[in-house]
Tab-separated table of C-alpha atoms (C1' of nucleotides) in Angstrom:
chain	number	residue	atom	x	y	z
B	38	UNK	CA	1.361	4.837	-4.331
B	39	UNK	CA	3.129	1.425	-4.946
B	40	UNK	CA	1.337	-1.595	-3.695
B	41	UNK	CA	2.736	-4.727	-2.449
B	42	UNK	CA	4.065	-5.750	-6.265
B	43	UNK	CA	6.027	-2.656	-6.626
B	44	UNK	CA	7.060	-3.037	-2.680
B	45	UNK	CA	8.286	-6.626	-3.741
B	46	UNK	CA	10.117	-5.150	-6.436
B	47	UNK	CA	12.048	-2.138	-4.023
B	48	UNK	CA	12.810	-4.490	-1.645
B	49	UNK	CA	15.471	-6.957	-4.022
B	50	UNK	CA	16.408	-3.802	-5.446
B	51	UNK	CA	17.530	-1.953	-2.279
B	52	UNK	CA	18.894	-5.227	-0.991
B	53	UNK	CA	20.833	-5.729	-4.386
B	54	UNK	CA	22.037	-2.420	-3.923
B	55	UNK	CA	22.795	-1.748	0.118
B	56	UNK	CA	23.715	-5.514	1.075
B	57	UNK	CA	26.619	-5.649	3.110
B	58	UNK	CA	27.278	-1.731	2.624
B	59	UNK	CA	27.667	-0.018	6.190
B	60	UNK	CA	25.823	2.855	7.326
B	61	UNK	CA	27.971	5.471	8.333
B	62	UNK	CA	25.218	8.417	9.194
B	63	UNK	CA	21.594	8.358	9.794
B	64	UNK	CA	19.661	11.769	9.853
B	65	UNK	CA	15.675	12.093	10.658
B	66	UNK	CA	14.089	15.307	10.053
B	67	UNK	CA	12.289	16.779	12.333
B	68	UNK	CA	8.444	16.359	10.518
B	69	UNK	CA	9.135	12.675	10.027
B	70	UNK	CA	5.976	10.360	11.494
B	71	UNK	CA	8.031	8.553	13.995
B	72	UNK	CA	8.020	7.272	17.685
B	73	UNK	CA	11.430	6.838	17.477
B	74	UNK	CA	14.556	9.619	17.840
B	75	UNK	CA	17.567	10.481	15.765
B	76	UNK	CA	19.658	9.677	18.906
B	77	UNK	CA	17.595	6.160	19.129
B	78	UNK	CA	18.204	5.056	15.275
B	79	UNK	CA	21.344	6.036	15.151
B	80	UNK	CA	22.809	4.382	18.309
B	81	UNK	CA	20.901	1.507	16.903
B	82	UNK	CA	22.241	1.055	13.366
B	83	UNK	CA	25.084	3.748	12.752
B	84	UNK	CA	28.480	1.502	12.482
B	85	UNK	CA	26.253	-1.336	11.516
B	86	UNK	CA	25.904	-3.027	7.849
B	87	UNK	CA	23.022	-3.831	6.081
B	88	UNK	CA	22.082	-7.614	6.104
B	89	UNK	CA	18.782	-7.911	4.162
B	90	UNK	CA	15.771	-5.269	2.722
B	91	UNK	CA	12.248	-6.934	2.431
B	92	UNK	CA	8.948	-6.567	2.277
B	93	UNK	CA	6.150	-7.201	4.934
B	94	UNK	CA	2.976	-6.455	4.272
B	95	UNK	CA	2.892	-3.096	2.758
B	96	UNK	CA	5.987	-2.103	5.159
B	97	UNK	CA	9.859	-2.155	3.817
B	98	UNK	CA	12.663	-3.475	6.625
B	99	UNK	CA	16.343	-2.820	6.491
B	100	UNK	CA	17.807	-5.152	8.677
B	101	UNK	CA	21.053	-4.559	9.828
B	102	UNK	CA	24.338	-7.062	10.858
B	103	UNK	CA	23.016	-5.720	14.958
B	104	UNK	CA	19.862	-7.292	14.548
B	105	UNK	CA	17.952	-4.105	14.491
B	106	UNK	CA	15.293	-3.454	11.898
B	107	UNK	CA	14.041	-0.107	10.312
B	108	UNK	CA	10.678	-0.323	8.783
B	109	UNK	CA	9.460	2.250	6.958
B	110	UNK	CA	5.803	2.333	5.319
B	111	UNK	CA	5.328	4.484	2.334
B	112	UNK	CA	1.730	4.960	2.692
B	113	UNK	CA	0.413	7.220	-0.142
B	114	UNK	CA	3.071	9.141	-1.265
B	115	UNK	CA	6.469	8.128	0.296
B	116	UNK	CA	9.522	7.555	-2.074
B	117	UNK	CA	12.905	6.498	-1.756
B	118	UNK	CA	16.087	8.264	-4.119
B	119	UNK	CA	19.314	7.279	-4.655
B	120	UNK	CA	21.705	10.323	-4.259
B	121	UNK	CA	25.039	11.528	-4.271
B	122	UNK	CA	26.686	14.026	-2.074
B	123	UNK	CA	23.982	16.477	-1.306
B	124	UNK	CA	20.417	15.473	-1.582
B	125	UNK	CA	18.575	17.794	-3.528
B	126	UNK	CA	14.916	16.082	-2.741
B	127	UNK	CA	12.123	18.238	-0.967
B	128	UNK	CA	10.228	16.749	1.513
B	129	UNK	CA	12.846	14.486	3.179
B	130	UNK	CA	12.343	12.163	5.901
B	131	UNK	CA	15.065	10.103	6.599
B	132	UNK	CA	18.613	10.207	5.165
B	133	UNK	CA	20.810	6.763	5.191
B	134	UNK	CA	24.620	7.150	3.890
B	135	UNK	CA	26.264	3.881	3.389
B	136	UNK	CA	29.464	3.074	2.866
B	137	UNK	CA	31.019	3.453	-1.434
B	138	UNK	CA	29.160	6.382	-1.252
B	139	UNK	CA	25.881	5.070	-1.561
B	140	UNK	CA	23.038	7.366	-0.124
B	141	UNK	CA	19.213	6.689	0.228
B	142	UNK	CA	16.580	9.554	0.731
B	143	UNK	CA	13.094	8.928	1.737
B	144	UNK	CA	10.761	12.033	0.809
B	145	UNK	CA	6.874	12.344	1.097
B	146	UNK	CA	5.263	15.558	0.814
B	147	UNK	CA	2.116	14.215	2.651
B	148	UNK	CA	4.730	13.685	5.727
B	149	UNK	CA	2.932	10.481	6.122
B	150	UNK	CA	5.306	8.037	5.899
B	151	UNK	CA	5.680	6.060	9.375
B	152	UNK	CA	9.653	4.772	10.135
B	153	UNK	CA	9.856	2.519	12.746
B	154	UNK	CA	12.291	0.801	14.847
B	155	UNK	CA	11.985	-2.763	15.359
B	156	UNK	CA	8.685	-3.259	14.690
B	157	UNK	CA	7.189	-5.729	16.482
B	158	UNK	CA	6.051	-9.516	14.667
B	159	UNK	CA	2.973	-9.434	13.415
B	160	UNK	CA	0.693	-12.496	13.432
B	161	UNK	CA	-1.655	-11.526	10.294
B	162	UNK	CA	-0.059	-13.343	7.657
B	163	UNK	CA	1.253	-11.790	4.311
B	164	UNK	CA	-0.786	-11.944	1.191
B	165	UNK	CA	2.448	-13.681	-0.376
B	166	UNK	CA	2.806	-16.012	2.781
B	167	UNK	CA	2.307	-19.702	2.594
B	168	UNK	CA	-0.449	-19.464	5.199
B	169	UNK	CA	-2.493	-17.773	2.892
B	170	UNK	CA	-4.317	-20.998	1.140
B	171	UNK	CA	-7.712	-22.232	0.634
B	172	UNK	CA	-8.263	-22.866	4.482
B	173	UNK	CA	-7.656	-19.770	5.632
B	174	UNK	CA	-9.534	-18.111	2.898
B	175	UNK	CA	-12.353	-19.578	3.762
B	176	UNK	CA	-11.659	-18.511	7.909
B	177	UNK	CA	-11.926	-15.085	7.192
B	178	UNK	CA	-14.871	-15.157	4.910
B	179	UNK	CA	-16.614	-15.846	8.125
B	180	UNK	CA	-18.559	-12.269	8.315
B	181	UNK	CA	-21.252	-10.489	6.161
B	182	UNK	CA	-18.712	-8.027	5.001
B	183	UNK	CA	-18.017	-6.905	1.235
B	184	UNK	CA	-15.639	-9.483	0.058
B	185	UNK	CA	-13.193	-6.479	-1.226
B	186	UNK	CA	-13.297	-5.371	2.293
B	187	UNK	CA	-11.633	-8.020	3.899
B	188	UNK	CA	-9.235	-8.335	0.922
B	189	UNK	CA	-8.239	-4.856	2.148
B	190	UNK	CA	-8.301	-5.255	6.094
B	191	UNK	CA	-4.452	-4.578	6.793
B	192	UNK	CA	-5.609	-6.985	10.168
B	193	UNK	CA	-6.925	-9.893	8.613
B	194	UNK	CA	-4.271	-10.403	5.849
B	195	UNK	CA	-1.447	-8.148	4.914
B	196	UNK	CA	-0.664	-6.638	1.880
B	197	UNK	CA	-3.495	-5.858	-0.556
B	198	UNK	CA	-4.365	-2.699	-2.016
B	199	UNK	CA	-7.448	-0.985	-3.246
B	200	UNK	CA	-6.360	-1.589	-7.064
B	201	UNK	CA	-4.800	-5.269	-6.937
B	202	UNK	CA	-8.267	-6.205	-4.785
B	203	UNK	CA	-9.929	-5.444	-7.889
B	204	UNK	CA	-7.577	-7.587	-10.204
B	205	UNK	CA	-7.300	-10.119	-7.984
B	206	UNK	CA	-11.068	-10.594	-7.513
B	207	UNK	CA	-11.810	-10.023	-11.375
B	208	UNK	CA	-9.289	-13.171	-11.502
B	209	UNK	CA	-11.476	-14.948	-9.423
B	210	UNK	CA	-15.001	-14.333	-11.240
B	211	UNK	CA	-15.964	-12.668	-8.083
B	212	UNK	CA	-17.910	-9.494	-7.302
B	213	UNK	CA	-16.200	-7.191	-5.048
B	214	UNK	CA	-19.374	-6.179	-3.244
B	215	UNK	CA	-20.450	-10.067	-2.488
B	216	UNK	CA	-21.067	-10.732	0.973
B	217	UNK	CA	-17.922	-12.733	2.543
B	218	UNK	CA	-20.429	-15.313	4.295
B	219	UNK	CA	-22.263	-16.518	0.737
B	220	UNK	CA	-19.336	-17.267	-0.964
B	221	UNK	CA	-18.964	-21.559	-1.871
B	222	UNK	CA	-15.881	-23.301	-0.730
B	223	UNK	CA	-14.954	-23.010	-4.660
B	224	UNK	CA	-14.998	-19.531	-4.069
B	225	UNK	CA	-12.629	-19.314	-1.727
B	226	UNK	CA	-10.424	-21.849	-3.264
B	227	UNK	CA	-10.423	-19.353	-6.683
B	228	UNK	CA	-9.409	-16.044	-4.260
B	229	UNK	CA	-6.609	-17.902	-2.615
B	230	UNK	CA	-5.213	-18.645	-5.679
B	231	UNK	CA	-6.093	-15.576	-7.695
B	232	UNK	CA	-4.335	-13.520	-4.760
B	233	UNK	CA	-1.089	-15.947	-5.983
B	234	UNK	CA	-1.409	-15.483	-9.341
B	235	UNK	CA	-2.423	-11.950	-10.081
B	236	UNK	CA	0.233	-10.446	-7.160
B	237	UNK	CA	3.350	-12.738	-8.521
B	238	UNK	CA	2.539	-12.124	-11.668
B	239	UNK	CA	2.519	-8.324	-10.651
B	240	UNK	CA	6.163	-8.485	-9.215
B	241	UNK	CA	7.366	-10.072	-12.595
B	242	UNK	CA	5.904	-7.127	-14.467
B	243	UNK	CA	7.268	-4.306	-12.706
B	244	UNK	CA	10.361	-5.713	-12.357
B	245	UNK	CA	10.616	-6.322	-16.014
B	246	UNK	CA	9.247	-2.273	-16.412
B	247	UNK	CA	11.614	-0.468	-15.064
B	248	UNK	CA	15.540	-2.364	-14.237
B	249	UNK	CA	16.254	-1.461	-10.381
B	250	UNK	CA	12.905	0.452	-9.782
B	251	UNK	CA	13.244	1.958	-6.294
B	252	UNK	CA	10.200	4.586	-6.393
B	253	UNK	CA	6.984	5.347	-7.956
B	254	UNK	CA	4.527	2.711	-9.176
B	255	UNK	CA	3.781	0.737	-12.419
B	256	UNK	CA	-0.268	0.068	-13.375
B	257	UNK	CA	-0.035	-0.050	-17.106
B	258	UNK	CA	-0.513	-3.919	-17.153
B	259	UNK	CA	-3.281	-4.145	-14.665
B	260	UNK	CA	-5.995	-5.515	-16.379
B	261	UNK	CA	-9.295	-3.938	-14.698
B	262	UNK	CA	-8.043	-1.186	-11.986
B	263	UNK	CA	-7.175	0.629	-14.979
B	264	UNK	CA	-8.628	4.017	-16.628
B	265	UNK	CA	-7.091	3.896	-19.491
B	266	UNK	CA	-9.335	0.217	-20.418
B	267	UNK	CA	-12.667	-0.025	-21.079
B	268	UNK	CA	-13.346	-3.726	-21.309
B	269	UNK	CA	-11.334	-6.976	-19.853
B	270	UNK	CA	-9.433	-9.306	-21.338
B	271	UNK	CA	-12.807	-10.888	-22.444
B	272	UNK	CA	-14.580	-8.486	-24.064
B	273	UNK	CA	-16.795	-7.195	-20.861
B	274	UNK	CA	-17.290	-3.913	-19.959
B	275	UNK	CA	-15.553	-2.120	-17.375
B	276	UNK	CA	-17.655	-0.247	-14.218
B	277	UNK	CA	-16.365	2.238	-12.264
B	278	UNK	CA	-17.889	2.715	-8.606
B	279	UNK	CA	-16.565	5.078	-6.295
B	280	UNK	CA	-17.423	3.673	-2.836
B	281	UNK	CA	-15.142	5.267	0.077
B	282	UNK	CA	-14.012	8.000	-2.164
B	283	UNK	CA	-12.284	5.295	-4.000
B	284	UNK	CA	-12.544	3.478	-7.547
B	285	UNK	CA	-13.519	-0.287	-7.493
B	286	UNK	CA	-13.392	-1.515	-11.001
B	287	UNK	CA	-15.262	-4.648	-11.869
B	288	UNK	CA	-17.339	-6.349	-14.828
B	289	UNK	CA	-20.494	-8.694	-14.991
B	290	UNK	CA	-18.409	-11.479	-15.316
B	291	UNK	CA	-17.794	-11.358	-11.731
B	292	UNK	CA	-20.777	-13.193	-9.602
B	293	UNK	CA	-22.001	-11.195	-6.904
B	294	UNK	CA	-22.898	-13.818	-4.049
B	295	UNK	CA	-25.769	-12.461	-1.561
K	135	DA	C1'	-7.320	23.908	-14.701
K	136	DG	C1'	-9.409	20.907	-12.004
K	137	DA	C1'	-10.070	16.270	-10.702
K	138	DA	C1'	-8.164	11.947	-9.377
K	139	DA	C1'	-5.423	8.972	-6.660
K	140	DT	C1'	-3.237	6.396	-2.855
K	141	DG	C1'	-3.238	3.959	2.902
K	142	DT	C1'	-4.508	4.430	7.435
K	143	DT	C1'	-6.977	6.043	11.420
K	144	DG	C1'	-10.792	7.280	13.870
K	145	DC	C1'	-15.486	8.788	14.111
K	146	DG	C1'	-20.386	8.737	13.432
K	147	DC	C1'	-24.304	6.614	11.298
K	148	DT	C1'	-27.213	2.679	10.509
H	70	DA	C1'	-23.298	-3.790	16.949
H	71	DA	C1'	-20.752	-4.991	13.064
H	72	DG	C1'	-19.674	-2.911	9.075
H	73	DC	C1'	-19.717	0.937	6.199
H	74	DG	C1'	-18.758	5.720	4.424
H	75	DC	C1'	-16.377	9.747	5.105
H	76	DA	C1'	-12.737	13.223	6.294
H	77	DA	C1'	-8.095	14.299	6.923
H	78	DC	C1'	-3.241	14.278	5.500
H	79	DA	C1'	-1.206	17.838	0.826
H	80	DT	C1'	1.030	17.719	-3.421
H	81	DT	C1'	1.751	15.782	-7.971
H	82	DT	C1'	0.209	14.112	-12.098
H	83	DC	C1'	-2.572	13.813	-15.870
DNA sequence: AGAAATGTTGCGCT
DNA sequence: AAGCGCAACATTTC
């Protein structure tokens, strides 16, 4: 499943692609996750073109020349594929044909993907936002929760996934299981800019990968959520803890605050 | 071949 | 009682 680097990276790439280009035909299928109709989306975007796709959170938003938005979230297994006349892709979702002949599939085989029209504004600020600095760190540290926790509390800040948590917070020298409310002011000044640096760095990576990436999700460069590496950058040893049914990968250089 | 992985929701346990 | 773990979703990928 991409995370909110790889998003990043779709988003310029679908803009770069469907900018300007008119939709002429919209089709949802019938086991799409949606509270919305075919009849709804496409009074409210057939005819209209496409005036910017970007990234919220871990959500993508075509926004058309009407003012209406489409979000769609990927969630674990969602893709997008360009095709030509017929799509050939199993497990479709949502069909978009634009204008020059450009056409957009989104599949997931989980059927989890969630399209939405309009979504509404959210007020939790994106991991990539300027609101995200040292201040507001430290606000929601404010709780005896696992610091990786909050990192990954889609209401507190958008954006953060299970394996850039553990980059970000190797970045900071911090353990993921420290408890939010013992971590220094220096602490929280290191996460906010650790989240910076570790997700923009992220972006430039994938986008270097693969040229025009639209799908699927490139890990080979992270640093500690990574099976394929046994120690960091420094030399320390890699641990792997399943906690949720999930990996959290971390080292001793990171100090656990209790 | 069998395990691992990925996000979100909602529930039950402590 | 806040915070955590777990199950479910279901197929692909290693």
């Amino acid at each position: 499943m991409p995370e909110l680097p790889d998003l990043e990276v779709f988003a310029r790439n679908l803009q770069r692609r469907l900018k300007r280009k008119k939709l002429l035909d919209i089709r949802l299928l019938t086991d799409a996750v949606t509270k919305t109709s075919q009849k709804e989306l496409a009074n409210a975007v057939v005819g209209a073109s496409v005036s910017a796709v970007y990234r919220e959170g871990k959500e993508l938003r075509f926004r058309f020349s009407n003012k209406n938005i489409i979000g769609i979230h990927l969630m674990l297994r969602g893709k997008f594929f360009w095709f030509e006349d017929k799509n050939t892709h199993s497990h479709t979702l949502l069909e978009l044909k634009f204008s020059a002949g450009i056409n957009l599939a989104l599949t997931d085989y989980q059927h989890r993907a969630v399209i939405t029209l309009n979504p509404k504004e959210s007020t939790v600020p994106d991991a990539l936002s300027k609101a995200v600095n040292e201040k507001f760190i430290a606000s929601i540290l404010q709780s005896r929760a696992a610091v990786k926790n909050i990192l990954l509390d889609q209401h507190i800040i958008r954006g953060i996934g299970n394996a850039y948590a553990d980059e970000i917070l190797w970045d900071a020298a911090m353990s993921p299981f420290s408890a939010a409310n013992q971590i220094p002011p220096a602490g929280a000044k290191a996460l906010a800019r650790s989240i910076r640096k570790v997700l923009q760095n992220a972006i430039k990576q994938v986008d270097k990968a693969e040229k025009g990436i639209i799908g699927g999700e490139i890990r080979d460069f992270l640093q500690i959520h990574n099976a394929s590496k046994k120690n960091s950058p420094s030399g320390a040893a890699i641990v792997k803890k399943m906690t949720a049914g999930r990996p959290t990968y971390y080292t001793a250089e990171q100090q656990l605050y209790k």
